[in-house]
Amino acid sequence: MLTEKSTKPITEISSITADTLLIRPWQESDRPFLRTLYLHARREAWPWLDASEWQLEDFDAATRDELIWVAVENGHRLGFASIWTNDNFLHNLFVDPRRQSQGVGALLLEQAQRTFTGTGALKCLVKNKRAVAFYQRHGWHIEASGDSPDGEYYLMHYRLG
């Protein structure tokens, strides 16, 4: 007895839903949240510094005239990167401390690097070992060191392609 193979098409579809992390240009409506994020993320990243004088408006001064990218997931802002485009200088990259080590910073960094027209540069405080290691994992190299009011820093470069 012969049995016929079923040629019936499979109609069952399984789907996987993942949160969508989006990197988009800054909007003025981002300001209140990013001010708060900037204040808290700096306190978390630089616990050895005296944060008593820091205020929400520091964000405005730190990003003035810079290109800002914002990481958003399901309507929630998770972090930002700001670039001084004239010098291909990554001035700020901060992620909500509760969302670090989840790829948010890497996506912001990749977006920042895409805006560079030549070798990218940044300064990272030497004591911020976690950030130094993060940048090195993503292809940045220490070129020099210097002193700032916040302590010794590394000047790091990222060479395009």
Coordinates of N, CA and C in Angstrom, one line a residue:
M1 N 0.8 -1.2 0.0 CA 0.0 0.0 0.0 C 0.9 1.2 0.0
L2 N 0.6 2.1 -0.9 CA 1.4 3.4 -1.0 C 0.7 4.4 -0.2
T3 N 1.5 5.2 0.5 CA 1.0 6.4 1.2 C 1.4 7.6 0.5
E4 N 0.5 8.5 0.4 CA 0.8 9.8 -0.3 C 1.4 10.8 0.6
K5 N 2.4 11.4 0.2 CA 3.0 12.5 1.0 C 2.1 13.7 1.0
S6 N 2.0 14.4 2.1 CA 1.2 15.6 2.2 C 1.9 16.7 1.5
T7 N 1.3 17.4 0.6 CA 1.8 18.6 -0.1 C 1.2 19.8 0.4
K8 N 0.5 19.7 1.5 CA -0.2 20.8 2.1 C 0.8 21.8 2.6
P9 N 0.7 23.1 2.2 CA 1.6 24.1 2.7 C 1.5 24.3 4.2
I10 N 2.6 24.7 4.8 CA 2.6 25.0 6.2 C 2.0 26.4 6.3
T11 N 1.0 26.5 7.1 CA 0.3 27.8 7.3 C 0.6 28.4 8.6
E12 N 1.1 27.7 9.5 CA 1.4 28.2 10.9 C 2.6 29.0 10.9
I13 N 2.6 30.2 11.4 CA 3.7 31.1 11.4 C 4.0 31.5 12.9
S14 N 5.2 31.3 13.3 CA 5.5 31.7 14.6 C 6.3 33.0 14.5
S15 N 6.0 33.9 15.4 CA 6.7 35.2 15.4 C 7.4 35.5 16.7
I16 N 8.5 36.2 16.5 CA 9.3 36.6 17.7 C 9.1 38.1 17.8
T17 N 8.7 38.6 18.9 CA 8.6 40.1 19.0 C 9.8 40.6 19.9
A18 N 10.5 41.5 19.3 CA 11.6 42.1 20.0 C 11.4 43.6 20.2
D19 N 11.9 44.1 21.3 CA 11.9 45.6 21.5 C 12.7 46.2 20.4
T20 N 12.3 47.3 19.8 CA 13.0 47.9 18.8 C 13.7 49.1 19.4
L21 N 15.0 49.1 19.2 CA 15.9 50.2 19.7 C 16.2 51.0 18.5
L22 N 15.9 52.3 18.6 CA 16.0 53.2 17.5 C 17.0 54.3 17.9
I23 N 17.9 54.7 17.0 CA 18.7 55.8 17.2 C 18.2 56.9 16.2
R24 N 17.8 58.0 16.8 CA 17.2 59.1 16.0 C 17.8 60.4 16.3
P25 N 17.6 61.4 15.4 CA 18.1 62.8 15.7 C 17.4 63.4 16.9
W26 N 18.0 64.2 17.6 CA 17.5 64.9 18.8 C 16.3 65.8 18.4
Q27 N 15.4 65.9 19.3 CA 14.2 66.8 19.2 C 14.2 67.6 20.5
E28 N 13.7 68.8 20.4 CA 13.6 69.7 21.5 C 12.8 69.0 22.7
S29 N 11.9 68.2 22.4 CA 11.1 67.5 23.4 C 11.9 66.5 24.2
D30 N 13.1 66.2 23.7 CA 14.0 65.3 24.5 C 14.8 66.0 25.6
R31 N 14.8 67.4 25.6 CA 15.6 68.1 26.5 C 15.4 67.8 28.0
P32 N 14.1 67.8 28.5 CA 14.0 67.5 29.9 C 14.5 66.2 30.4
F33 N 14.2 65.1 29.6 CA 14.7 63.8 30.0 C 16.2 63.7 29.9
L34 N 16.8 64.2 28.8 CA 18.2 64.1 28.6 C 19.0 65.0 29.6
R35 N 18.4 66.1 30.1 CA 19.1 66.8 31.2 C 19.2 65.9 32.4
T36 N 18.1 65.3 32.7 CA 18.1 64.4 33.9 C 19.1 63.2 33.7
L37 N 19.0 62.6 32.6 CA 19.9 61.5 32.3 C 21.4 61.9 32.4
Y38 N 21.7 63.0 31.8 CA 23.1 63.5 31.8 C 23.6 63.7 33.3
L39 N 22.7 64.3 34.1 CA 23.1 64.6 35.5 C 23.3 63.2 36.2
H40 N 22.4 62.3 36.1 CA 22.5 61.0 36.9 C 23.6 60.1 36.3
A41 N 23.7 60.1 35.0 CA 24.7 59.2 34.4 C 26.1 59.6 34.7
R42 N 26.4 60.9 34.8 CA 27.7 61.4 35.2 C 28.0 61.1 36.6
R43 N 27.0 61.2 37.5 CA 27.2 60.9 38.9 C 27.6 59.4 39.0
E44 N 27.0 58.6 38.2 CA 27.2 57.1 38.3 C 28.6 56.8 37.7
A45 N 28.9 57.5 36.6 CA 30.2 57.1 35.9 C 31.4 57.7 36.6
W46 N 31.3 58.8 37.2 CA 32.4 59.5 37.8 C 32.2 59.8 39.3
P47 N 32.1 58.7 40.1 CA 31.8 58.9 41.6 C 32.9 59.6 42.3
W48 N 34.1 59.6 41.8 CA 35.2 60.3 42.5 C 35.2 61.8 42.4
L49 N 34.3 62.3 41.5 CA 34.2 63.8 41.3 C 33.1 64.4 42.2
D50 N 33.3 65.6 42.6 CA 32.4 66.3 43.4 C 31.2 66.8 42.5
A51 N 30.1 66.2 42.7 CA 28.9 66.5 41.8 C 28.0 67.6 42.5
S52 N 28.4 68.2 43.6 CA 27.5 69.1 44.3 C 27.1 70.3 43.5
E53 N 27.9 70.7 42.5 CA 27.7 71.9 41.7 C 27.0 71.6 40.4
W54 N 26.9 70.3 40.1 CA 26.2 69.9 38.8 C 24.8 70.2 38.9
Q55 N 24.2 70.6 37.7 CA 22.8 70.9 37.6 C 22.2 70.4 36.3
L56 N 20.9 70.4 36.2 CA 20.3 70.0 34.9 C 20.7 70.7 33.7
E57 N 20.9 72.0 33.9 CA 21.3 72.9 32.7 C 22.7 72.6 32.2
D58 N 23.5 71.8 32.9 CA 24.8 71.4 32.3 C 24.7 70.7 31.0
F59 N 23.6 70.0 30.8 CA 23.4 69.3 29.5 C 23.3 70.4 28.4
D60 N 22.7 71.5 28.6 CA 22.5 72.5 27.5 C 23.9 73.0 27.1
A61 N 24.8 73.3 28.1 CA 26.1 73.8 27.8 C 27.0 72.7 27.1
A62 N 26.8 71.5 27.6 CA 27.7 70.4 27.1 C 27.4 70.0 25.7
T63 N 26.2 70.3 25.2 CA 25.8 69.9 23.9 C 25.5 71.0 22.9
R64 N 25.8 72.3 23.3 CA 25.5 73.4 22.5 C 26.2 73.3 21.1
D65 N 25.4 73.5 20.1 CA 25.9 73.5 18.7 C 26.4 72.1 18.3
E66 N 26.0 71.1 19.0 CA 26.5 69.7 18.6 C 25.4 68.9 17.9
L67 N 25.7 68.0 17.2 CA 24.8 67.0 16.6 C 24.5 66.0 17.7
I68 N 23.2 65.8 18.0 CA 22.8 64.9 19.1 C 22.0 63.7 18.5
W69 N 22.4 62.5 18.9 CA 21.6 61.3 18.5 C 21.0 60.8 19.8
V70 N 19.8 60.3 19.8 CA 19.1 59.8 20.9 C 18.7 58.3 20.7
A71 N 18.9 57.5 21.7 CA 18.5 56.1 21.7 C 17.1 56.0 22.3
V72 N 16.2 55.4 21.6 CA 14.8 55.3 22.1 C 14.4 53.8 21.9
E73 N 13.7 53.3 22.9 CA 13.1 52.0 22.8 C 11.7 52.1 23.4
N74 N 10.7 51.7 22.5 CA 9.3 51.7 22.9 C 8.9 53.1 23.5
G75 N 9.4 54.2 22.9 CA 9.1 55.5 23.4 C 9.9 56.0 24.6
H76 N 10.8 55.2 25.1 CA 11.6 55.5 26.3 C 13.0 55.9 25.8
R77 N 13.5 57.1 26.2 CA 14.8 57.5 25.9 C 15.8 56.8 26.8
L78 N 16.8 56.2 26.2 CA 17.8 55.4 27.0 C 19.2 56.0 27.0
G79 N 19.5 57.0 26.1 CA 20.8 57.5 26.1 C 21.0 58.5 25.0
F80 N 22.1 59.1 24.9 CA 22.4 60.0 23.8 C 23.9 60.1 23.5
A81 N 24.2 60.6 22.3 CA 25.6 60.9 22.0 C 25.6 62.3 21.3
S82 N 26.6 63.1 21.6 CA 26.7 64.4 21.0 C 28.0 64.5 20.3
I83 N 28.0 65.1 19.1 CA 29.2 65.2 18.3 C 29.5 66.6 17.9
W84 N 30.7 67.1 18.1 CA 31.1 68.4 17.5 C 31.6 68.0 16.1
T85 N 30.7 68.2 15.1 CA 31.0 67.7 13.8 C 32.2 68.4 13.1
N86 N 32.5 69.6 13.4 CA 33.6 70.3 12.8 C 34.9 69.6 13.0
D87 N 35.0 68.9 14.1 CA 36.3 68.2 14.5 C 36.1 66.7 14.6
N88 N 35.0 66.1 14.2 CA 34.7 64.7 14.3 C 35.0 64.3 15.8
F89 N 34.5 65.1 16.7 CA 34.8 64.9 18.1 C 33.5 64.4 18.8
L90 N 33.6 63.2 19.4 CA 32.5 62.6 20.2 C 32.6 63.3 21.6
H91 N 31.8 64.2 21.8 CA 31.9 65.0 23.1 C 31.2 64.3 24.3
N92 N 30.1 63.7 24.0 CA 29.3 63.0 25.1 C 28.7 61.7 24.5
L93 N 28.7 60.7 25.4 CA 28.0 59.4 25.1 C 27.6 58.9 26.5
F94 N 26.3 59.0 26.8 CA 25.8 58.6 28.1 C 24.5 57.7 27.9
V95 N 24.5 56.7 28.7 CA 23.3 55.7 28.7 C 22.8 55.7 30.1
D96 N 21.5 55.6 30.2 CA 20.8 55.4 31.5 C 21.5 54.2 32.2
P97 N 22.0 54.5 33.4 CA 22.8 53.4 34.1 C 22.0 52.1 34.2
R98 N 20.7 52.1 34.3 CA 20.0 50.9 34.4 C 19.9 50.1 33.1
R99 N 20.4 50.7 32.0 CA 20.3 50.1 30.6 C 21.7 49.9 30.0
Q100 N 22.7 50.1 30.9 CA 24.1 49.8 30.3 C 24.4 48.4 30.1
S101 N 25.3 48.1 29.3 CA 25.7 46.7 29.0 C 24.6 45.9 28.2
Q102 N 23.7 46.7 27.5 CA 22.7 46.0 26.8 C 22.7 46.4 25.3
G103 N 23.8 47.0 24.9 CA 24.0 47.4 23.4 C 23.6 48.8 23.1
V104 N 23.0 49.5 24.0 CA 22.6 50.9 23.7 C 23.8 51.8 23.4
G105 N 24.8 51.7 24.2 CA 26.0 52.5 24.0 C 26.7 52.2 22.6
A106 N 26.7 50.9 22.3 CA 27.3 50.4 21.1 C 26.6 51.0 19.9
L107 N 25.3 51.0 19.9 CA 24.5 51.6 18.8 C 24.7 53.1 18.7
L108 N 24.7 53.8 19.8 CA 25.0 55.2 19.8 C 26.4 55.5 19.2
L109 N 27.3 54.7 19.6 CA 28.7 54.9 19.2 C 28.8 54.6 17.6
E110 N 28.2 53.6 17.2 CA 28.2 53.3 15.7 C 27.6 54.5 14.9
Q111 N 26.5 55.0 15.4 CA 25.8 56.1 14.8 C 26.7 57.4 14.8
A112 N 27.4 57.6 15.9 CA 28.3 58.7 16.0 C 29.4 58.5 14.9
Q113 N 30.0 57.3 14.9 CA 31.1 57.1 14.0 C 30.7 57.2 12.5
R114 N 29.4 57.0 12.2 CA 28.9 57.2 10.8 C 28.9 58.6 10.4
T115 N 28.9 59.5 11.4 CA 28.8 61.0 11.1 C 30.2 61.5 10.8
F116 N 31.3 60.8 11.2 CA 32.6 61.3 11.0 C 33.0 61.4 9.6
T117 N 33.7 62.4 9.2 CA 34.2 62.6 7.9 C 35.7 62.3 7.8
G118 N 36.3 62.0 9.0 CA 37.7 61.7 9.1 C 37.9 61.0 10.4
T119 N 39.2 61.0 10.9 CA 39.5 60.3 12.1 C 38.6 60.9 13.3
G120 N 37.9 60.1 14.0 CA 37.2 60.5 15.1 C 38.0 60.7 16.4
A121 N 37.6 61.6 17.3 CA 38.4 61.8 18.5 C 37.4 61.9 19.7
L122 N 37.9 61.6 20.9 CA 37.2 61.8 22.1 C 38.2 61.9 23.2
K123 N 37.7 62.4 24.4 CA 38.5 62.4 25.6 C 37.8 61.6 26.6
C124 N 38.5 60.7 27.3 CA 37.8 59.8 28.3 C 38.7 59.9 29.5
L125 N 38.1 60.1 30.7 CA 38.8 60.2 31.9 C 39.5 58.8 32.2
V126 N 40.8 58.9 32.6 CA 41.5 57.7 32.8 C 40.9 56.8 33.9
K127 N 40.3 57.5 34.9 CA 39.7 56.7 36.0 C 38.4 56.0 35.6
N128 N 37.9 56.4 34.5 CA 36.6 55.8 34.0 C 37.0 54.5 33.2
K129 N 37.6 53.5 33.9 CA 38.1 52.3 33.2 C 37.1 51.6 32.4
R130 N 35.8 51.6 32.8 CA 34.8 50.9 32.1 C 34.6 51.5 30.7
A131 N 34.6 52.9 30.7 CA 34.4 53.6 29.4 C 35.6 53.4 28.5
V132 N 36.8 53.5 29.1 CA 38.0 53.3 28.3 C 38.0 51.9 27.6
A133 N 37.6 50.9 28.4 CA 37.5 49.5 27.8 C 36.5 49.4 26.8
F134 N 35.3 50.1 27.0 CA 34.2 50.1 26.0 C 34.7 50.7 24.7
Y135 N 35.4 51.8 24.7 CA 35.8 52.4 23.5 C 36.9 51.6 22.8
Q136 N 37.8 51.0 23.6 CA 38.8 50.1 23.0 C 38.2 48.9 22.3
R137 N 37.2 48.3 22.9 CA 36.5 47.2 22.3 C 35.9 47.5 21.0
H138 N 35.6 48.8 20.8 CA 34.9 49.3 19.6 C 35.9 50.0 18.6
G139 N 37.2 49.7 18.7 CA 38.1 50.1 17.7 C 38.8 51.4 18.0
W140 N 38.6 52.0 19.2 CA 39.3 53.3 19.5 C 40.6 53.0 20.1
H141 N 41.6 53.9 19.9 CA 43.0 53.7 20.3 C 43.4 55.0 21.1
I142 N 44.1 54.7 22.2 CA 44.7 55.8 23.0 C 45.8 56.4 22.2
E143 N 45.7 57.7 22.0 CA 46.8 58.5 21.3 C 47.7 59.3 22.2
A144 N 47.1 59.8 23.3 CA 47.8 60.7 24.2 C 47.1 60.8 25.5
S145 N 47.7 61.4 26.4 CA 46.9 61.7 27.7 C 47.2 63.2 28.0
G146 N 46.3 63.7 28.9 CA 46.4 65.1 29.3 C 45.7 65.3 30.6
D147 N 45.7 66.5 31.1 CA 45.1 66.8 32.4 C 44.0 67.8 32.1
S148 N 42.9 67.6 32.9 CA 41.7 68.5 32.8 C 41.3 68.8 34.3
P149 N 40.4 69.7 34.5 CA 39.9 70.0 35.8 C 39.3 68.8 36.5
D150 N 38.8 67.8 35.7 CA 38.2 66.6 36.2 C 39.2 65.4 36.4
G151 N 40.4 65.7 36.1 CA 41.5 64.6 36.2 C 42.1 64.3 34.9
E152 N 43.0 63.3 34.9 CA 43.8 62.9 33.7 C 42.8 62.2 32.8
Y153 N 43.0 62.5 31.5 CA 42.2 61.9 30.4 C 43.1 61.3 29.3
Y154 N 42.4 60.4 28.6 CA 43.1 59.8 27.4 C 42.4 60.5 26.2
L155 N 43.2 60.9 25.2 CA 42.7 61.3 23.9 C 42.7 60.1 23.1
M156 N 41.5 59.7 22.6 CA 41.4 58.5 21.8 C 41.0 58.8 20.4
H157 N 41.4 58.0 19.5 CA 41.1 58.2 18.1 C 40.4 56.9 17.5
Y158 N 39.6 57.2 16.5 CA 38.9 56.1 15.7 C 39.1 56.5 14.3
R159 N 39.9 55.6 13.6 CA 40.2 55.8 12.2 C 39.1 55.1 11.3
L160 N 38.6 55.9 10.3 CA 37.6 55.3 9.4 C 38.3 54.3 8.5
G161 N 37.4 53.3 8.2 CA 37.7 52.2 7.3 C 39.0 51.8 7.0

